[in-house]
Short mmCIF file of C-alpha atoms in Angstrom, two decimals:
data_model
loop_
_atom_site.label_atom_id
_atom_site.label_comp_id
_atom_site.label_asym_id
_atom_site.label_seq_id
_atom_site.Cartn_x
_atom_site.Cartn_y
_atom_site.Cartn_z
CA UNK F 1 -15.69 -16.27 -25.39
CA UNK F 2 -14.03 -18.78 -23.20
CA UNK F 3 -12.38 -18.13 -19.62
CA UNK F 4 -10.15 -20.52 -18.03
CA UNK F 5 -11.80 -21.35 -14.79
CA UNK F 6 -15.04 -20.12 -15.16
CA UNK F 7 -17.73 -22.37 -13.73
CA UNK F 8 -20.70 -23.37 -16.19
CA UNK F 9 -23.47 -20.70 -16.09
CA UNK F 10 -21.26 -18.22 -14.03
CA UNK F 11 -21.83 -14.69 -14.51
CA UNK F 12 -18.49 -12.87 -15.71
CA UNK F 13 -18.95 -10.68 -12.58
CA UNK F 14 -18.78 -13.75 -10.29
CA UNK F 15 -15.70 -14.99 -12.11
CA UNK F 16 -14.03 -11.64 -11.80
CA UNK F 17 -15.06 -11.67 -8.00
CA UNK F 18 -13.90 -15.25 -7.36
CA UNK F 19 -10.57 -15.20 -9.70
CA UNK F 20 -9.23 -11.90 -10.27
CA UNK F 21 -10.22 -9.08 -7.55
CA UNK F 22 -8.52 -9.87 -4.07
CA UNK F 23 -10.41 -11.19 -1.46
CA UNK F 24 -11.67 -9.26 1.43
CA UNK F 25 -9.21 -10.87 3.99
CA UNK F 26 -6.17 -9.49 1.77
CA UNK F 27 -8.11 -6.05 1.41
CA UNK F 28 -8.81 -5.97 5.26
CA UNK F 29 -4.92 -6.72 5.96
CA UNK F 30 -3.63 -4.02 3.34
CA UNK F 31 -6.00 -1.45 5.08
CA UNK F 32 -4.42 -2.55 8.59
CA UNK F 33 -1.01 -2.42 7.25
CA UNK F 34 -1.72 1.32 5.71
CA UNK F 35 -2.94 2.30 8.96
CA UNK F 36 -0.05 0.99 11.02
CA UNK F 37 2.48 2.51 8.72
CA UNK F 38 0.63 5.92 8.46
CA UNK F 39 0.59 5.77 12.43
CA UNK F 40 4.46 5.32 12.67
CA UNK F 41 4.92 7.87 10.02
CA UNK F 42 2.83 10.38 12.18
CA UNK F 43 4.32 9.34 15.64
CA UNK F 44 6.57 11.72 17.45
CA UNK F 45 9.35 9.19 17.09
CA UNK F 46 9.83 9.68 13.64
CA UNK F 47 12.09 12.57 13.05
CA UNK F 48 10.28 13.83 9.67
CA UNK F 49 7.24 15.75 9.42
CA UNK F 50 4.89 13.50 7.28
CA UNK F 51 2.30 15.94 5.63
CA UNK F 52 -0.23 13.09 4.71
CA UNK F 53 -0.08 9.43 3.72
CA UNK F 54 -1.55 8.71 0.38
CA UNK F 55 -2.37 5.07 -0.68
CA UNK F 56 -1.53 4.53 -4.40
CA UNK F 57 -0.86 2.01 -6.92
CA UNK F 58 -3.72 -0.71 -7.91
CA UNK F 59 -4.80 -1.03 -4.06
CA UNK F 60 -5.42 2.72 -4.08
CA UNK F 61 -7.14 2.93 -7.67
CA UNK F 62 -9.34 -0.33 -6.63
CA UNK F 63 -7.67 -2.23 -9.72
CA UNK F 64 -5.63 -4.70 -8.00
CA UNK F 65 -5.26 -8.45 -9.31
CA UNK F 66 -5.43 -11.31 -6.91
CA UNK F 67 -2.00 -12.67 -6.14
CA UNK F 68 -0.21 -9.72 -8.12
CA UNK F 69 -0.70 -6.82 -5.94
CA UNK F 70 1.07 -4.80 -3.19
CA UNK F 71 0.48 -1.55 -1.43
CA UNK F 72 2.23 1.51 -2.71
CA UNK F 73 2.20 4.22 -0.07
CA UNK F 74 3.44 8.06 -0.78
CA UNK F 75 4.01 10.13 2.15
CA UNK F 76 5.09 13.66 1.17
CA UNK F 77 7.69 15.23 3.65
CA UNK F 78 7.41 18.75 4.49
CA UNK F 79 11.21 19.60 4.96
CA UNK F 80 12.30 17.71 1.86
CA UNK F 81 11.71 20.05 -1.01
CA UNK F 82 14.04 18.78 -3.67
CA UNK F 83 15.08 15.72 -5.21
CA UNK F 84 18.74 16.33 -3.86
CA UNK F 85 17.37 16.88 -0.40
CA UNK F 86 15.66 13.57 -0.80
CA UNK F 87 18.69 11.66 -1.98
CA UNK F 88 20.69 12.84 0.90
CA UNK F 89 18.27 11.65 3.25
CA UNK F 90 16.36 8.42 1.95
CA UNK F 91 18.73 6.19 3.59
CA UNK F 92 17.91 7.59 6.98
CA UNK F 93 14.40 7.78 6.38
CA UNK F 94 14.21 4.15 5.13
CA UNK F 95 16.11 2.85 8.24
CA UNK F 96 13.96 5.11 10.57
CA UNK F 97 10.71 3.71 9.30
CA UNK F 98 12.13 0.00 9.22
CA UNK F 99 13.18 0.53 12.73
CA UNK F 100 9.87 1.94 13.94
CA UNK F 101 7.89 -0.80 12.08
CA UNK F 102 9.98 -3.83 13.91
CA UNK F 103 8.91 -2.34 17.37
CA UNK F 104 5.45 -2.26 16.51
#
């Protein structure tokens, strides 16, 4: 099997770590960003009660690919129990999160 960019005598494991997996700096930055967003969502300035913040997607599953991944966060809000309620409030929620993050 021929892998483009693999070094002579390099193991597949080393190749994956070097080329495919995100580097430690990126993962650290993702962790800091997740913590910052979670802090904003739990702050008293946010008008909604967030039950918890869940890290999802490829970062959450540990399957992120270098240069192709982003952070997916899920945060259930206790007083929004239907899709209709979410549709009515989504613009305000988005604006509130953006405003609070800009202050950080």
